[in-house]
Coordinates of N, CA and C in Angstrom, one line a residue:
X19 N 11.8 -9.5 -51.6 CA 11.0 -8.6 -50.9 C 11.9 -7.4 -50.4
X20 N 10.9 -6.5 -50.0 CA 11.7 -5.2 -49.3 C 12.6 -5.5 -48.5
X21 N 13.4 -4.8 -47.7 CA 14.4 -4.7 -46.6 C 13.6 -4.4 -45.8
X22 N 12.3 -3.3 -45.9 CA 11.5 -2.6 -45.2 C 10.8 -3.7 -44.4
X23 N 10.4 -5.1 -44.9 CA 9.5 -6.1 -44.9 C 10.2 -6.4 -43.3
X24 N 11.4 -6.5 -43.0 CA 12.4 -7.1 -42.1 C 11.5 -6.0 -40.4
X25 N 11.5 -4.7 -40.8 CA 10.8 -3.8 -39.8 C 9.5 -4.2 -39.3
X26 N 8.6 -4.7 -40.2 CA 7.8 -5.2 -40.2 C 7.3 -6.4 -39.1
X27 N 8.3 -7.3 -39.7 CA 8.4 -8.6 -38.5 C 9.3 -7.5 -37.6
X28 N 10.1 -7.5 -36.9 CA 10.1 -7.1 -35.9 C 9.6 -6.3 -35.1
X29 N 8.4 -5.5 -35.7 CA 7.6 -5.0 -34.7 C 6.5 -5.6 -34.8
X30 N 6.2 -6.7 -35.2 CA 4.9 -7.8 -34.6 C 5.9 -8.5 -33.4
X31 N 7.0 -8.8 -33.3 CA 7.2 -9.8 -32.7 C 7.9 -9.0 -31.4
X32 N 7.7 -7.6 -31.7 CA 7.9 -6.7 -30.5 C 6.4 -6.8 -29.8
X33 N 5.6 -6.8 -30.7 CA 4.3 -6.3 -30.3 C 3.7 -7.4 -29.6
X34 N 4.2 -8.4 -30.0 CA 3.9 -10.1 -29.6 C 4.3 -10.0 -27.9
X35 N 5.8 -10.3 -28.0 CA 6.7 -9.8 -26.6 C 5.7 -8.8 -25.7
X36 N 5.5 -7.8 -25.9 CA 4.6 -6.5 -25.0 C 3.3 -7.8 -24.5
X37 N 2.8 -8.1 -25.5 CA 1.3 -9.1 -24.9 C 1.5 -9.7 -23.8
X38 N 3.0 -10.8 -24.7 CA 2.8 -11.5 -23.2 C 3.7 -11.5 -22.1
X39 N 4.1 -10.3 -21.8 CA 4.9 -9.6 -20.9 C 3.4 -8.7 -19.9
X40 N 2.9 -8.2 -20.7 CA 1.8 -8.2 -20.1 C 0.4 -9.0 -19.4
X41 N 0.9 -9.9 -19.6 CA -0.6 -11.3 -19.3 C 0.1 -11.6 -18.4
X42 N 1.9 -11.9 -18.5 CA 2.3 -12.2 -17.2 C 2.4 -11.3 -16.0
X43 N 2.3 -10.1 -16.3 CA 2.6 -9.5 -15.6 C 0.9 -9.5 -14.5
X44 N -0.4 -9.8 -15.4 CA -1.2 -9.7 -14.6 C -1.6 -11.2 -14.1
X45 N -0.7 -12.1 -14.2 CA -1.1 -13.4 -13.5 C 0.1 -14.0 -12.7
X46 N 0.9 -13.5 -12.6 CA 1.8 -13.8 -11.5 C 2.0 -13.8 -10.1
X47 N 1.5 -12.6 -10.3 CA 1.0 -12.4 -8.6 C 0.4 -13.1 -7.6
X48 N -0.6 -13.6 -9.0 CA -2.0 -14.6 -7.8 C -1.3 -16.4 -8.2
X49 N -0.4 -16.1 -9.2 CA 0.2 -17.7 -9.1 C 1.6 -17.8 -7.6
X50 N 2.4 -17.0 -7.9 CA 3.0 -16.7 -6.0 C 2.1 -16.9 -4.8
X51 N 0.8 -16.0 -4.9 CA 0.3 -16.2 -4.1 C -0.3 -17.8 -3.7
X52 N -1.0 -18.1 -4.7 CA -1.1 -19.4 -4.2 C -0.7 -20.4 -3.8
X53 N 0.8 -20.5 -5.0 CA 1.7 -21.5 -4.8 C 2.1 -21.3 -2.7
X54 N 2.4 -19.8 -2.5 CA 2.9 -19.8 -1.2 C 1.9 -20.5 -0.5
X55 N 0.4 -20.3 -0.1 CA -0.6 -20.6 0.4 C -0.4 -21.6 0.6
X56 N -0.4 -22.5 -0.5 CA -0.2 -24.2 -0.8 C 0.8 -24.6 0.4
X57 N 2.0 -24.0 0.2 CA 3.3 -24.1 0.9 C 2.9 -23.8 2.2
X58 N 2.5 -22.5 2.5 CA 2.2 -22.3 4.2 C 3.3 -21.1 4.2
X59 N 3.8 -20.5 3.0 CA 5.2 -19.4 3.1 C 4.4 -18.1 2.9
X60 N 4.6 -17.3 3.4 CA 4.4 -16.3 3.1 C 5.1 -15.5 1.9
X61 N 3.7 -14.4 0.7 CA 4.5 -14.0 0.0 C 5.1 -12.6 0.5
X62 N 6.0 -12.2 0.4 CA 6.5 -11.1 0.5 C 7.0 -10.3 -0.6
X63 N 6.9 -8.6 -0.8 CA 7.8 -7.7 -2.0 C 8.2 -6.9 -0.8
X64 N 8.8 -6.1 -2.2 CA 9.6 -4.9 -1.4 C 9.4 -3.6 -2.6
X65 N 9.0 -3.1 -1.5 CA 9.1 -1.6 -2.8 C 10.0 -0.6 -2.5
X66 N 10.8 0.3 -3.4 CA 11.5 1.4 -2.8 C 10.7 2.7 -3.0
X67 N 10.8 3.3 -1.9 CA 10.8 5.2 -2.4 C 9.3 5.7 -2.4
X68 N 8.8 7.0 -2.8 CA 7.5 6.9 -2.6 C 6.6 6.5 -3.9
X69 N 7.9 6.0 -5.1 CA 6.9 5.1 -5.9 C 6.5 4.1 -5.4
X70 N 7.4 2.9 -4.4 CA 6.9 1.8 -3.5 C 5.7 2.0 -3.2
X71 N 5.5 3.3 -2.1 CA 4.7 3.6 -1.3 C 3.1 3.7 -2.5
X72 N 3.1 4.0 -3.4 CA 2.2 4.8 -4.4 C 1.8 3.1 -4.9
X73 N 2.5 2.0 -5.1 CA 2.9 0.8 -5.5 C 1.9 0.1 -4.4
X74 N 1.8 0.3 -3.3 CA 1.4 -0.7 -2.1 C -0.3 -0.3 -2.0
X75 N -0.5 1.6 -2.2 CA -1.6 1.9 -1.9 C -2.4 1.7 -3.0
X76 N -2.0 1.6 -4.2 CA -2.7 1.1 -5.4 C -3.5 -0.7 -4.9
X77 N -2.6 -0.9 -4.0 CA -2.8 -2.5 -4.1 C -4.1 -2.5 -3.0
X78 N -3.8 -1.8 -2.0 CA -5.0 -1.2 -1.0 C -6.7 -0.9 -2.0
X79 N -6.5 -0.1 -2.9 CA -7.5 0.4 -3.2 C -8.1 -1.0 -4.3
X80 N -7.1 -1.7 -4.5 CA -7.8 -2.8 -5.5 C -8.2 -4.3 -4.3
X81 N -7.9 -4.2 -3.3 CA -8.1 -5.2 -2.9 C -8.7 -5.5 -1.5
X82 N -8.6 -3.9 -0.7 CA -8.9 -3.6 0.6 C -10.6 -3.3 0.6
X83 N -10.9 -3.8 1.2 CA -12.7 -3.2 1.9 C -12.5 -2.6 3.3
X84 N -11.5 -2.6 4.3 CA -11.6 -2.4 5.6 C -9.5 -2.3 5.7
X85 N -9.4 -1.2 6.4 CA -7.9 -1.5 6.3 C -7.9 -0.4 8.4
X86 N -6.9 -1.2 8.7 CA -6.8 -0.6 10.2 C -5.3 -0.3 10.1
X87 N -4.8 1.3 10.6 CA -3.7 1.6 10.0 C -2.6 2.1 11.8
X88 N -1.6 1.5 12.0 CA -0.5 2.1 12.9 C 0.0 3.4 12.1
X89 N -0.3 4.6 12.9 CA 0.3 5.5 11.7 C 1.6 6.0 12.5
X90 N 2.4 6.1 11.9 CA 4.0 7.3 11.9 C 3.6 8.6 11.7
X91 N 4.2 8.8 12.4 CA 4.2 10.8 13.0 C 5.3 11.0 11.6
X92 N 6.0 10.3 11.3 CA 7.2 10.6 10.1 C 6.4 10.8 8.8
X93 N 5.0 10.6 8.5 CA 4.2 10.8 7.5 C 3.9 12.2 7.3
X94 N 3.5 13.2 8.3 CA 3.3 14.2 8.4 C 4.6 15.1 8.0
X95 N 5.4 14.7 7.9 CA 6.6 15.5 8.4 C 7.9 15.6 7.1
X96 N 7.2 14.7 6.2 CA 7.2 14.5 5.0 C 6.3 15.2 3.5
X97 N 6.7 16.2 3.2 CA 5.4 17.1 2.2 C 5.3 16.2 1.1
X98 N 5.8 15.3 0.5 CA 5.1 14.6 -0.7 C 4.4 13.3 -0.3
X99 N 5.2 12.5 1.0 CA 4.4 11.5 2.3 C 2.8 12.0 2.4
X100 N 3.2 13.6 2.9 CA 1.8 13.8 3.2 C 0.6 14.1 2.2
X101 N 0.9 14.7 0.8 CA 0.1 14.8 -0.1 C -0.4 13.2 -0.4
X102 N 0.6 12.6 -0.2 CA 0.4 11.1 -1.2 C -0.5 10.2 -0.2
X103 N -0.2 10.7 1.4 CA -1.4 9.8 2.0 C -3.0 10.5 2.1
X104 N -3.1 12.3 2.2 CA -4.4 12.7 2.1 C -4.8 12.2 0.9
X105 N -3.9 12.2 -0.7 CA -4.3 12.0 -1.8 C -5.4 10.1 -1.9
X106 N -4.7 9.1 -1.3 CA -5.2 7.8 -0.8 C -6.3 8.2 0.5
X107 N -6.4 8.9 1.0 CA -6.9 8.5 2.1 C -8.6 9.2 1.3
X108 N -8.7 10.1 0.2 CA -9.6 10.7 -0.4 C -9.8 9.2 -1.3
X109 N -9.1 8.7 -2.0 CA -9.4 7.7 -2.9 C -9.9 6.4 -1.9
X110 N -9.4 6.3 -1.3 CA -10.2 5.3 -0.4 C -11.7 5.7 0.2
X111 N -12.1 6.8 0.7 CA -13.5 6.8 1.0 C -14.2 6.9 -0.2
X112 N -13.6 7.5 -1.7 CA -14.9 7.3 -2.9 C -14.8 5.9 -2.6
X113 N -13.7 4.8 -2.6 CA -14.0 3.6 -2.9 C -14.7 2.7 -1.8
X114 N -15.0 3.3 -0.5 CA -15.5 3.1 0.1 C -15.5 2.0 1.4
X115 N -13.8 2.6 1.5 CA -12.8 1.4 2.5 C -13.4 2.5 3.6
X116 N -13.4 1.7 4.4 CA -13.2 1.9 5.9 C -11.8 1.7 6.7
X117 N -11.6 3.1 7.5 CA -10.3 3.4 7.8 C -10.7 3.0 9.9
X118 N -10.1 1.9 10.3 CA -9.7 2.7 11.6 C -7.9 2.3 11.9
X119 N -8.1 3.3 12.8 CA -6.0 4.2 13.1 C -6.2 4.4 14.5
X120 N -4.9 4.1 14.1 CA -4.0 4.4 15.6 C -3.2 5.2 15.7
X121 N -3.5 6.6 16.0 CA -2.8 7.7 15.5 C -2.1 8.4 16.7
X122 N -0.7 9.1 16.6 CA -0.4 9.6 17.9 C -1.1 11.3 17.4
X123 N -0.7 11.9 18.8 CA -1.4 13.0 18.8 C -0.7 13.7 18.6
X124 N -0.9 14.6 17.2 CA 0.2 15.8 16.4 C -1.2 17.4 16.5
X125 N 0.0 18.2 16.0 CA -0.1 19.5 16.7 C -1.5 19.8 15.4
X126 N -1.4 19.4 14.6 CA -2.9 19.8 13.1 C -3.7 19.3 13.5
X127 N -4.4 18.4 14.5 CA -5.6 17.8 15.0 C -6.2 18.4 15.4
X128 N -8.0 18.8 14.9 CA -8.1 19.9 15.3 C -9.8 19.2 15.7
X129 N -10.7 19.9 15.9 CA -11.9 19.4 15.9 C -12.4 19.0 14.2
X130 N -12.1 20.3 13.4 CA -12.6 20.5 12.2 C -11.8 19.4 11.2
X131 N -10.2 18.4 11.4 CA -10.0 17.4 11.3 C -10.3 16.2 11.5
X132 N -10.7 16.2 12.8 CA -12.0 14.8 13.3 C -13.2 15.0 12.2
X133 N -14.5 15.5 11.8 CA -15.3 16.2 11.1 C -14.7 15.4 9.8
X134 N -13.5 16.1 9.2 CA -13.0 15.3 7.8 C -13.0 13.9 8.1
X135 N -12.2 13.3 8.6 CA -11.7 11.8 9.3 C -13.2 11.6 8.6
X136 N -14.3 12.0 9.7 CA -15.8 11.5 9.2 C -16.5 10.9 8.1
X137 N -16.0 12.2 7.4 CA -17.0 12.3 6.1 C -15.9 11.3 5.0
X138 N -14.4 10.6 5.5 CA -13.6 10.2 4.6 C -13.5 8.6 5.5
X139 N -14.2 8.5 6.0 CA -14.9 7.0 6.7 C -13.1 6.6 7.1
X140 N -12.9 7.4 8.4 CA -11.8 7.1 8.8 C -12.8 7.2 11.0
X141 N -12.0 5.8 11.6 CA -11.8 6.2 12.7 C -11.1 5.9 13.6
X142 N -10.9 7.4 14.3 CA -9.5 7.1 14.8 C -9.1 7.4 16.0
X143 N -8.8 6.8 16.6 CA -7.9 6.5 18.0 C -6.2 7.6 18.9
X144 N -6.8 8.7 19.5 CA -5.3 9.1 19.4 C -4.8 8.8 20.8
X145 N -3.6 8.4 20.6 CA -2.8 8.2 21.6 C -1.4 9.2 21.8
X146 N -1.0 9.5 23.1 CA -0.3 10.7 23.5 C 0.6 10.0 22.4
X147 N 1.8 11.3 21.8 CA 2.9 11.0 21.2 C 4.3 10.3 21.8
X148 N 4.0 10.4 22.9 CA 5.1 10.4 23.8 C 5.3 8.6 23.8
X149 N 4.0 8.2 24.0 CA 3.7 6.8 23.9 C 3.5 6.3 22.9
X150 N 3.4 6.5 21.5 CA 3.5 6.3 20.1 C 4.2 7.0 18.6
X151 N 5.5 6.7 18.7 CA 6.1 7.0 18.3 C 7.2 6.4 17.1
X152 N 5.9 5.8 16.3 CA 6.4 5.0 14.9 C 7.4 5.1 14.5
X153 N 8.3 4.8 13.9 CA 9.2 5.0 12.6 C 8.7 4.7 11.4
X154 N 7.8 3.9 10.9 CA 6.8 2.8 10.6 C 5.9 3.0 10.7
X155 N 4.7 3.4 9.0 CA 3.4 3.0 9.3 C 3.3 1.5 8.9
X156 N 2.4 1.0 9.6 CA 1.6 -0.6 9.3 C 0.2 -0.4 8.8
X157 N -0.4 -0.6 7.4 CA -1.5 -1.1 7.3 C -1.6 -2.2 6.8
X158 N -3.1 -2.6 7.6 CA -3.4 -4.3 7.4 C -5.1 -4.1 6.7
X159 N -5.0 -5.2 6.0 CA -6.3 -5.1 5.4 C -6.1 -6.5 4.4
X160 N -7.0 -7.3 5.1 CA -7.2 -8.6 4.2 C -6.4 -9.8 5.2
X161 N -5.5 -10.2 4.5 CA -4.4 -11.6 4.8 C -3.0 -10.7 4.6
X162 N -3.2 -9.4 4.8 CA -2.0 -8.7 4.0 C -1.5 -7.8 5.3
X163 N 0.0 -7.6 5.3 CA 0.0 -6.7 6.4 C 1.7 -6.0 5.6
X164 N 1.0 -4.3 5.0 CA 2.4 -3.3 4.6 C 2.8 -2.5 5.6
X165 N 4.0 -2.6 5.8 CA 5.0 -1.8 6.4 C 5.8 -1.3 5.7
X166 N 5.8 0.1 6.2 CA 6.3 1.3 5.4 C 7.2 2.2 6.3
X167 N 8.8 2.1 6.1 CA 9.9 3.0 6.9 C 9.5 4.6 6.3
X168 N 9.3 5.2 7.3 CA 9.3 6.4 6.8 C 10.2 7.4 7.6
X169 N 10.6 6.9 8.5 CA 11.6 7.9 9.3 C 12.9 8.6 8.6
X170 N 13.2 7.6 7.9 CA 14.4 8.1 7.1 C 14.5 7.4 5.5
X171 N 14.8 6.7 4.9 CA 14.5 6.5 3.6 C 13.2 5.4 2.9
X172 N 12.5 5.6 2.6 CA 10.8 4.9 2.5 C 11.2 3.8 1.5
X173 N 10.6 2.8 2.7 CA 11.1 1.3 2.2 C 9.6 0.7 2.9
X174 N 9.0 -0.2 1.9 CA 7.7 -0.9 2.2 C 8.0 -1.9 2.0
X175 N 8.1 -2.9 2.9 CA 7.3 -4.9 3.1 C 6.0 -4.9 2.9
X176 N 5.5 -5.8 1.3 CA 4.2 -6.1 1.8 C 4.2 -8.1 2.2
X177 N 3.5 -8.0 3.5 CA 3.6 -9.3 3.9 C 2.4 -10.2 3.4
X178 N 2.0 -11.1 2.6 CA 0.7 -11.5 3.2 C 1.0 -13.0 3.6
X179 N 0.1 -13.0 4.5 CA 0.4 -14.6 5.1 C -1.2 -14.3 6.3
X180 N -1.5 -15.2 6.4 CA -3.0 -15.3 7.6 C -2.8 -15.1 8.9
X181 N -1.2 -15.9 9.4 CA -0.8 -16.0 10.6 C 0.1 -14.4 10.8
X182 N 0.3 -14.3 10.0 CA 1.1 -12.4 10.5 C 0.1 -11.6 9.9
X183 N -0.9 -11.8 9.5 CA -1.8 -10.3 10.0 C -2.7 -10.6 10.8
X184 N -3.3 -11.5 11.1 CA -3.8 -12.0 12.3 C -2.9 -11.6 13.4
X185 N -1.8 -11.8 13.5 CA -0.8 -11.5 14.8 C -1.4 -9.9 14.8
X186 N -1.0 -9.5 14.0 CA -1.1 -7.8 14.0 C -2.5 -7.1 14.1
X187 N -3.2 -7.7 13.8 CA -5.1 -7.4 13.9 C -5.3 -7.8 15.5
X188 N -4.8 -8.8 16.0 CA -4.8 -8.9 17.6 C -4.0 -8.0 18.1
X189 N -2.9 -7.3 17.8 CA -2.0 -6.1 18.6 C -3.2 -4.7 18.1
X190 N -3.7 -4.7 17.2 CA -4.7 -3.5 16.7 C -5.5 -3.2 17.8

């Protein structure tokens, strides 16, 4: 046979490889999760950078119905932070999560802000800055609780475990 024939099998057996790199990729998650459950361990990742961040809110939008969020004043203060959370915070009311926050009180809050918050099924809570003053947003939503460094280089824990977002839904 050809030489050509040899290209051939190797890219079925590339194409083979991609499948089930892919099937695992979509059933691993919920086999950690369980196995942890089973165990009583919490699973935990870690994401870096604002692809993390883009990485965690994806997970939000596929899994969240209700998410209550500690927000960082370090989100605002961040221009691609901040595009990337109005960007989520629009994709979450099409999908029809419900937002409530714990927001400190920054200088863009305006009446005509509250009004948006509204119509993007967010509600929210402000507290003087002086007295809330994140480094760290926390959203929780489900059995799941992400924390997100934003003060200086963006680093996200997603925790899920029953007993630590429950802890954190009682501090909410």
């Amino acid at each position: 046979k050809s030489p050509r024939e040899i290209e051939k099998i190797v890219g079925q057996k590339e194409k083979v490889a991609i499948e089930a790199k892919e099937s695992y990729e979509k059933v691993i998650l919920n086999m950690v999760s369980t196995f942890n459950t089973l165990h009583s361990r919490p699973h935990v990742k870690f994401y870096e950078g604002l692809d993390g961040l883009k990485q965690s809110y994806l997970e939000i939008l596929k899994k969240a119905k209700t998410v209550y969020v500690f927000r960082s004043l370090f989100d605002y203060e961040n221009k691609e932070v901040r595009a990337l959370v109005t960007e989520q915070l629009e994709k979450q009311a099409k999908a029809g999560i419900q937002s409530y926050v714990l927001s400190p009180k920054l200088a863009h809050m305006s009446p005509s802000v509250h009004q948006h918050n509204l119509v993007r099924k967010i509600t929210r809570k402000i507290i003087p800055q002086e007295s809330f003053t994140l480094p760290a947003q926390v959203i929780l939503y489900g059995n799941t609780v992400s924390i997100t460094s934003l003060k200086k280089e963006i680093t996200t824990t997603v925790v899920e475990n029953n007993d630590i977002a429950e802890t954190f839904h009682t501090l909410f």
